Amino acid sequence: RLRSARDRRGFLGSGRYVRRGGLRCHPSRDTAWAMSQENVEIVRRFLEQARESPDFVWDIFGEEVEWETAALSIPDFPATVRGPDGVREFFRRWVGTFESWGYEMEELIDAPDAVVVHIHQWGRGKGSGAVVDGRFWMVWVMRDGKAVRVTHLTEKADALEAAGLRE
């Protein structure tokens, strides 16, 4: 329940967190709020900082992290990469294909041991000039403050199900 939008940088009332640009964050269960809010903040901070200084944010990933993108069907990219170095290489290759590239978080949903994020991503390809503009969902499975699996999906219902939630 959103009470006020006066302070767009912080918690605004029971069950919602709103940030600049209309980013919404809402808990799935009040009893798990403190732990799940910590996971939400870890993921939110990573996604904000990764755009500006990616070299300093890789400690979010557990040593055995799995980064799954099969549902996005990205040509010439593996469906799953493993380990922080694998994720770093994925980002290096992906961002390297663009002349300009960016993304924003549109929604964050906490779940037991997971965070569901709706991403809007855009860019212009190097050489081709092709414009990419799309949205997808990420499910960040967290353990002890570290991401152990990040799954990319195209549909909200699939993302919620992967996180153990329902619409």
JSON list of C-alpha atoms in Angstrom, two decimals:
[
{"chain": "A", "resi": 1, "resn": "ARG", "atom": "CA", "xyz": [0.00, 0.00, 0.00]},
{"chain": "A", "resi": 2, "resn": "LEU", "atom": "CA", "xyz": [1.62, 3.23, -1.14]},
{"chain": "A", "resi": 3, "resn": "ARG", "atom": "CA", "xyz": [1.08, 6.07, 1.31]},
{"chain": "A", "resi": 4, "resn": "SER", "atom": "CA", "xyz": [3.06, 8.96, -0.11]},
{"chain": "A", "resi": 5, "resn": "ALA", "atom": "CA", "xyz": [5.54, 9.74, -2.85]},
{"chain": "A", "resi": 6, "resn": "ARG", "atom": "CA", "xyz": [7.12, 12.69, -1.04]},
{"chain": "A", "resi": 7, "resn": "ASP", "atom": "CA", "xyz": [10.38, 10.87, -0.30]},
{"chain": "A", "resi": 8, "resn": "ARG", "atom": "CA", "xyz": [11.24, 8.93, -3.45]},
{"chain": "A", "resi": 9, "resn": "ARG", "atom": "CA", "xyz": [14.51, 7.65, -1.98]},
{"chain": "A", "resi": 10, "resn": "GLY", "atom": "CA", "xyz": [13.27, 5.52, 0.86]},
{"chain": "A", "resi": 11, "resn": "PHE", "atom": "CA", "xyz": [10.67, 3.39, 2.50]},
{"chain": "A", "resi": 12, "resn": "LEU", "atom": "CA", "xyz": [7.25, 4.96, 2.15]},
{"chain": "A", "resi": 13, "resn": "GLY", "atom": "CA", "xyz": [4.91, 2.75, 4.07]},
{"chain": "A", "resi": 14, "resn": "SER", "atom": "CA", "xyz": [3.89, -0.77, 4.84]},
{"chain": "A", "resi": 15, "resn": "GLY", "atom": "CA", "xyz": [4.64, -3.03, 1.93]},
{"chain": "A", "resi": 16, "resn": "ARG", "atom": "CA", "xyz": [6.11, -0.68, -0.67]},
{"chain": "A", "resi": 17, "resn": "TYR", "atom": "CA", "xyz": [9.41, 0.87, -1.50]},
{"chain": "A", "resi": 18, "resn": "VAL", "atom": "CA", "xyz": [9.46, 3.52, -4.22]},
{"chain": "A", "resi": 19, "resn": "ARG", "atom": "CA", "xyz": [12.50, 5.10, -5.82]},
{"chain": "A", "resi": 20, "resn": "ARG", "atom": "CA", "xyz": [13.09, 7.68, -8.50]},
{"chain": "A", "resi": 21, "resn": "GLY", "atom": "CA", "xyz": [11.69, 6.78, -11.88]},
{"chain": "A", "resi": 22, "resn": "GLY", "atom": "CA", "xyz": [8.75, 4.84, -10.49]},
{"chain": "A", "resi": 23, "resn": "LEU", "atom": "CA", "xyz": [10.75, 1.84, -9.24]},
{"chain": "A", "resi": 24, "resn": "ARG", "atom": "CA", "xyz": [8.46, -0.23, -7.06]},
{"chain": "A", "resi": 25, "resn": "CYS", "atom": "CA", "xyz": [9.50, -2.70, -4.43]},
{"chain": "A", "resi": 26, "resn": "HIS", "atom": "CA", "xyz": [7.00, -4.66, -2.41]},
{"chain": "A", "resi": 27, "resn": "PRO", "atom": "CA", "xyz": [7.41, -7.51, 0.05]},
{"chain": "A", "resi": 28, "resn": "SER", "atom": "CA", "xyz": [5.66, -10.81, -0.42]},
{"chain": "A", "resi": 29, "resn": "ARG", "atom": "CA", "xyz": [5.42, -11.53, 3.32]},
{"chain": "A", "resi": 30, "resn": "ASP", "atom": "CA", "xyz": [5.70, -9.12, 6.25]},
{"chain": "A", "resi": 31, "resn": "THR", "atom": "CA", "xyz": [7.26, -11.78, 8.53]},
{"chain": "A", "resi": 32, "resn": "ALA", "atom": "CA", "xyz": [10.27, -12.13, 6.26]},
{"chain": "A", "resi": 33, "resn": "TRP", "atom": "CA", "xyz": [10.56, -8.39, 5.60]},
{"chain": "A", "resi": 34, "resn": "ALA", "atom": "CA", "xyz": [13.89, -7.69, 7.34]},
{"chain": "A", "resi": 35, "resn": "MET", "atom": "CA", "xyz": [15.85, -10.51, 5.67]},
{"chain": "A", "resi": 36, "resn": "SER", "atom": "CA", "xyz": [14.21, -10.10, 2.29]},
{"chain": "A", "resi": 37, "resn": "GLN", "atom": "CA", "xyz": [14.66, -6.31, 2.40]},
{"chain": "A", "resi": 38, "resn": "GLU", "atom": "CA", "xyz": [18.39, -6.88, 2.93]},
{"chain": "A", "resi": 39, "resn": "ASN", "atom": "CA", "xyz": [18.50, -9.09, -0.19]},
{"chain": "A", "resi": 40, "resn": "VAL", "atom": "CA", "xyz": [16.50, -6.49, -2.15]},
{"chain": "A", "resi": 41, "resn": "GLU", "atom": "CA", "xyz": [18.95, -3.78, -1.12]},
{"chain": "A", "resi": 42, "resn": "ILE", "atom": "CA", "xyz": [21.97, -5.92, -2.07]},
{"chain": "A", "resi": 43, "resn": "VAL", "atom": "CA", "xyz": [20.54, -6.60, -5.56]},
{"chain": "A", "resi": 44, "resn": "ARG", "atom": "CA", "xyz": [19.33, -3.00, -6.03]},
{"chain": "A", "resi": 45, "resn": "ARG", "atom": "CA", "xyz": [22.76, -1.64, -5.02]},
{"chain": "A", "resi": 46, "resn": "PHE", "atom": "CA", "xyz": [24.53, -4.04, -7.39]},
{"chain": "A", "resi": 47, "resn": "LEU", "atom": "CA", "xyz": [22.32, -3.11, -10.34]},
{"chain": "A", "resi": 48, "resn": "GLU", "atom": "CA", "xyz": [22.71, 0.61, -9.67]},
{"chain": "A", "resi": 49, "resn": "GLN", "atom": "CA", "xyz": [26.48, 0.47, -9.19]},
{"chain": "A", "resi": 50, "resn": "ALA", "atom": "CA", "xyz": [27.17, -1.99, -12.02]},
{"chain": "A", "resi": 51, "resn": "ARG", "atom": "CA", "xyz": [26.26, 0.68, -14.59]},
{"chain": "A", "resi": 52, "resn": "GLU", "atom": "CA", "xyz": [28.72, 3.22, -13.20]},
{"chain": "A", "resi": 53, "resn": "SER", "atom": "CA", "xyz": [31.64, 1.18, -11.82]},
{"chain": "A", "resi": 54, "resn": "PRO", "atom": "CA", "xyz": [31.27, -2.51, -12.61]},
{"chain": "A", "resi": 55, "resn": "ASP", "atom": "CA", "xyz": [34.78, -3.40, -11.46]},
{"chain": "A", "resi": 56, "resn": "PHE", "atom": "CA", "xyz": [33.82, -2.78, -7.82]},
{"chain": "A", "resi": 57, "resn": "VAL", "atom": "CA", "xyz": [30.61, -4.78, -7.48]},
{"chain": "A", "resi": 58, "resn": "TRP", "atom": "CA", "xyz": [31.45, -8.39, -8.33]},
{"chain": "A", "resi": 59, "resn": "ASP", "atom": "CA", "xyz": [31.58, -9.49, -4.69]},
{"chain": "A", "resi": 60, "resn": "ILE", "atom": "CA", "xyz": [27.78, -9.97, -4.77]},
{"chain": "A", "resi": 61, "resn": "PHE", "atom": "CA", "xyz": [28.30, -13.32, -6.48]},
{"chain": "A", "resi": 62, "resn": "GLY", "atom": "CA", "xyz": [28.93, -16.56, -4.61]},
{"chain": "A", "resi": 63, "resn": "GLU", "atom": "CA", "xyz": [31.81, -18.71, -5.86]},
{"chain": "A", "resi": 64, "resn": "GLU", "atom": "CA", "xyz": [29.42, -21.21, -7.47]},
{"chain": "A", "resi": 65, "resn": "VAL", "atom": "CA", "xyz": [26.96, -18.67, -8.95]},
{"chain": "A", "resi": 66, "resn": "GLU", "atom": "CA", "xyz": [25.02, -19.71, -12.04]},
{"chain": "A", "resi": 67, "resn": "TRP", "atom": "CA", "xyz": [23.98, -16.97, -14.50]},
{"chain": "A", "resi": 68, "resn": "GLU", "atom": "CA", "xyz": [21.18, -18.41, -16.65]},
{"chain": "A", "resi": 69, "resn": "THR", "atom": "CA", "xyz": [20.03, -16.65, -19.83]},
{"chain": "A", "resi": 70, "resn": "ALA", "atom": "CA", "xyz": [18.56, -19.56, -21.82]},
{"chain": "A", "resi": 71, "resn": "ALA", "atom": "CA", "xyz": [15.04, -18.07, -21.88]},
{"chain": "A", "resi": 72, "resn": "LEU", "atom": "CA", "xyz": [16.36, -14.94, -23.60]},
{"chain": "A", "resi": 73, "resn": "SER", "atom": "CA", "xyz": [17.83, -16.92, -26.54]},
{"chain": "A", "resi": 74, "resn": "ILE", "atom": "CA", "xyz": [20.88, -14.68, -26.99]},
{"chain": "A", "resi": 75, "resn": "PRO", "atom": "CA", "xyz": [22.77, -15.74, -30.13]},
{"chain": "A", "resi": 76, "resn": "ASP", "atom": "CA", "xyz": [26.42, -16.72, -29.64]},
{"chain": "A", "resi": 77, "resn": "PHE", "atom": "CA", "xyz": [26.14, -16.66, -25.83]},
{"chain": "A", "resi": 78, "resn": "PRO", "atom": "CA", "xyz": [26.04, -19.71, -23.56]},
{"chain": "A", "resi": 79, "resn": "ALA", "atom": "CA", "xyz": [22.72, -20.49, -21.86]},
{"chain": "A", "resi": 80, "resn": "THR", "atom": "CA", "xyz": [24.46, -20.64, -18.47]},
{"chain": "A", "resi": 81, "resn": "VAL", "atom": "CA", "xyz": [27.77, -19.34, -17.17]},
{"chain": "A", "resi": 82, "resn": "ARG", "atom": "CA", "xyz": [29.24, -20.29, -13.81]},
{"chain": "A", "resi": 83, "resn": "GLY", "atom": "CA", "xyz": [31.30, -18.48, -11.22]},
{"chain": "A", "resi": 84, "resn": "PRO", "atom": "CA", "xyz": [31.96, -14.76, -10.78]},
{"chain": "A", "resi": 85, "resn": "ASP", "atom": "CA", "xyz": [34.53, -14.82, -13.58]},
{"chain": "A", "resi": 86, "resn": "GLY", "atom": "CA", "xyz": [31.96, -16.37, -15.94]},
{"chain": "A", "resi": 87, "resn": "VAL", "atom": "CA", "xyz": [29.44, -13.63, -15.09]},
{"chain": "A", "resi": 88, "resn": "ARG", "atom": "CA", "xyz": [32.08, -10.94, -15.55]},
{"chain": "A", "resi": 89, "resn": "GLU", "atom": "CA", "xyz": [33.00, -12.36, -18.97]},
{"chain": "A", "resi": 90, "resn": "PHE", "atom": "CA", "xyz": [29.31, -12.52, -19.96]},
{"chain": "A", "resi": 91, "resn": "PHE", "atom": "CA", "xyz": [28.91, -8.81, -19.10]},
{"chain": "A", "resi": 92, "resn": "ARG", "atom": "CA", "xyz": [32.14, -7.87, -20.87]},
{"chain": "A", "resi": 93, "resn": "ARG", "atom": "CA", "xyz": [31.02, -9.61, -24.06]},
{"chain": "A", "resi": 94, "resn": "TRP", "atom": "CA", "xyz": [27.39, -8.42, -23.87]},
{"chain": "A", "resi": 95, "resn": "VAL", "atom": "CA", "xyz": [28.12, -4.76, -23.16]},
{"chain": "A", "resi": 96, "resn": "GLY", "atom": "CA", "xyz": [30.99, -4.85, -25.65]},
{"chain": "A", "resi": 97, "resn": "THR", "atom": "CA", "xyz": [28.53, -5.49, -28.51]},
{"chain": "A", "resi": 98, "resn": "PHE", "atom": "CA", "xyz": [26.96, -2.07, -27.98]},
{"chain": "A", "resi": 99, "resn": "GLU", "atom": "CA", "xyz": [28.00, 1.42, -28.98]},
{"chain": "A", "resi": 100, "resn": "SER", "atom": "CA", "xyz": [25.70, 2.72, -26.25]},
{"chain": "A", "resi": 101, "resn": "TRP", "atom": "CA", "xyz": [23.89, 0.64, -23.64]},
{"chain": "A", "resi": 102, "resn": "GLY", "atom": "CA", "xyz": [21.83, 1.13, -20.50]},
{"chain": "A", "resi": 103, "resn": "TYR", "atom": "CA", "xyz": [19.15, -0.34, -18.28]},
{"chain": "A", "resi": 104, "resn": "GLU", "atom": "CA", "xyz": [16.86, 0.55, -15.44]},
{"chain": "A", "resi": 105, "resn": "MET", "atom": "CA", "xyz": [15.07, -1.42, -12.78]},
{"chain": "A", "resi": 106, "resn": "GLU", "atom": "CA", "xyz": [11.32, -1.04, -13.10]},
{"chain": "A", "resi": 107, "resn": "GLU", "atom": "CA", "xyz": [10.19, -3.30, -10.27]},
{"chain": "A", "resi": 108, "resn": "LEU", "atom": "CA", "xyz": [11.69, -5.30, -7.41]},
{"chain": "A", "resi": 109, "resn": "ILE", "atom": "CA", "xyz": [9.74, -8.05, -5.66]},
{"chain": "A", "resi": 110, "resn": "ASP", "atom": "CA", "xyz": [11.11, -9.84, -2.65]},
{"chain": "A", "resi": 111, "resn": "ALA", "atom": "CA", "xyz": [10.56, -13.53, -2.08]},
{"chain": "A", "resi": 112, "resn": "PRO", "atom": "CA", "xyz": [11.94, -15.99, 0.44]},
{"chain": "A", "resi": 113, "resn": "ASP", "atom": "CA", "xyz": [15.66, -16.21, -0.42]},
{"chain": "A", "resi": 114, "resn": "ALA", "atom": "CA", "xyz": [15.16, -14.47, -3.77]},
{"chain": "A", "resi": 115, "resn": "VAL", "atom": "CA", "xyz": [14.62, -11.11, -5.42]},
{"chain": "A", "resi": 116, "resn": "VAL", "atom": "CA", "xyz": [12.63, -10.72, -8.66]},
{"chain": "A", "resi": 117, "resn": "VAL", "atom": "CA", "xyz": [13.63, -7.73, -10.81]},
{"chain": "A", "resi": 118, "resn": "HIS", "atom": "CA", "xyz": [11.95, -6.32, -13.91]},
{"chain": "A", "resi": 119, "resn": "ILE", "atom": "CA", "xyz": [14.60, -4.77, -16.18]},
{"chain": "A", "resi": 120, "resn": "HIS", "atom": "CA", "xyz": [14.21, -2.38, -19.10]},
{"chain": "A", "resi": 121, "resn": "GLN", "atom": "CA", "xyz": [17.34, -2.53, -21.26]},
{"chain": "A", "resi": 122, "resn": "TRP", "atom": "CA", "xyz": [18.27, -0.55, -24.37]},
{"chain": "A", "resi": 123, "resn": "GLY", "atom": "CA", "xyz": [21.24, -0.01, -26.61]},
{"chain": "A", "resi": 124, "resn": "ARG", "atom": "CA", "xyz": [22.62, 0.56, -30.11]},
{"chain": "A", "resi": 125, "resn": "GLY", "atom": "CA", "xyz": [24.83, -2.10, -31.66]},
{"chain": "A", "resi": 126, "resn": "LYS", "atom": "CA", "xyz": [28.40, -1.39, -32.66]},
{"chain": "A", "resi": 127, "resn": "GLY", "atom": "CA", "xyz": [28.84, -1.43, -36.41]},
{"chain": "A", "resi": 128, "resn": "SER", "atom": "CA", "xyz": [25.25, -2.40, -37.22]},
{"chain": "A", "resi": 129, "resn": "GLY", "atom": "CA", "xyz": [23.59, 0.51, -35.42]},
{"chain": "A", "resi": 130, "resn": "ALA", "atom": "CA", "xyz": [20.74, -1.88, -34.59]},
{"chain": "A", "resi": 131, "resn": "VAL", "atom": "CA", "xyz": [18.56, -0.62, -31.75]},
{"chain": "A", "resi": 132, "resn": "VAL", "atom": "CA", "xyz": [17.81, -2.99, -28.87]},
{"chain": "A", "resi": 133, "resn": "ASP", "atom": "CA", "xyz": [14.99, -2.08, -26.51]},
{"chain": "A", "resi": 134, "resn": "GLY", "atom": "CA", "xyz": [13.46, -4.76, -24.36]},
{"chain": "A", "resi": 135, "resn": "ARG", "atom": "CA", "xyz": [12.26, -5.87, -20.98]},
{"chain": "A", "resi": 136, "resn": "PHE", "atom": "CA", "xyz": [12.90, -9.07, -19.06]},
{"chain": "A", "resi": 137, "resn": "TRP", "atom": "CA", "xyz": [12.74, -10.50, -15.56]},
{"chain": "A", "resi": 138, "resn": "MET", "atom": "CA", "xyz": [15.61, -11.64, -13.35]},
{"chain": "A", "resi": 139, "resn": "VAL", "atom": "CA", "xyz": [15.32, -13.97, -10.36]},
{"chain": "A", "resi": 140, "resn": "TRP", "atom": "CA", "xyz": [18.24, -13.52, -7.96]},
{"chain": "A", "resi": 141, "resn": "VAL", "atom": "CA", "xyz": [18.49, -16.47, -5.57]},
{"chain": "A", "resi": 142, "resn": "MET", "atom": "CA", "xyz": [20.38, -15.29, -2.51]},
{"chain": "A", "resi": 143, "resn": "ARG", "atom": "CA", "xyz": [22.19, -17.19, 0.23]},
{"chain": "A", "resi": 144, "resn": "ASP", "atom": "CA", "xyz": [24.02, -15.44, 3.06]},
{"chain": "A", "resi": 145, "resn": "GLY", "atom": "CA", "xyz": [23.98, -12.14, 1.18]},
{"chain": "A", "resi": 146, "resn": "LYS", "atom": "CA", "xyz": [25.44, -13.63, -2.02]},
{"chain": "A", "resi": 147, "resn": "ALA", "atom": "CA", "xyz": [23.79, -14.41, -5.36]},
{"chain": "A", "resi": 148, "resn": "VAL", "atom": "CA", "xyz": [24.01, -18.15, -6.01]},
{"chain": "A", "resi": 149, "resn": "ARG", "atom": "CA", "xyz": [21.80, -18.22, -9.13]},
{"chain": "A", "resi": 150, "resn": "VAL", "atom": "CA", "xyz": [20.46, -15.49, -11.40]},
{"chain": "A", "resi": 151, "resn": "THR", "atom": "CA", "xyz": [17.86, -16.61, -13.92]},
{"chain": "A", "resi": 152, "resn": "HIS", "atom": "CA", "xyz": [16.62, -14.40, -16.76]},
{"chain": "A", "resi": 153, "resn": "LEU", "atom": "CA", "xyz": [13.04, -14.92, -17.92]},
{"chain": "A", "resi": 154, "resn": "THR", "atom": "CA", "xyz": [10.70, -13.24, -20.36]},
{"chain": "A", "resi": 155, "resn": "GLU", "atom": "CA", "xyz": [7.43, -13.51, -18.42]},
{"chain": "A", "resi": 156, "resn": "LYS", "atom": "CA", "xyz": [6.55, -12.20, -14.97]},
{"chain": "A", "resi": 157, "resn": "ALA", "atom": "CA", "xyz": [4.52, -15.31, -14.09]},
{"chain": "A", "resi": 158, "resn": "ASP", "atom": "CA", "xyz": [7.55, -17.52, -14.84]},
{"chain": "A", "resi": 159, "resn": "ALA", "atom": "CA", "xyz": [9.81, -15.28, -12.74]},
{"chain": "A", "resi": 160, "resn": "LEU", "atom": "CA", "xyz": [7.40, -15.33, -9.80]},
{"chain": "A", "resi": 161, "resn": "GLU", "atom": "CA", "xyz": [7.06, -19.10, -10.04]},
{"chain": "A", "resi": 162, "resn": "ALA", "atom": "CA", "xyz": [10.85, -19.50, -10.13]},
{"chain": "A", "resi": 163, "resn": "ALA", "atom": "CA", "xyz": [11.00, -17.44, -6.93]},
{"chain": "A", "resi": 164, "resn": "GLY", "atom": "CA", "xyz": [8.28, -19.52, -5.27]},
{"chain": "A", "resi": 165, "resn": "LEU", "atom": "CA", "xyz": [5.55, -16.88, -5.67]},
{"chain": "A", "resi": 166, "resn": "ARG", "atom": "CA", "xyz": [2.30, -16.52, -7.59]},
{"chain": "A", "resi": 167, "resn": "GLU", "atom": "CA", "xyz": [0.67, -13.48, -9.21]}
]
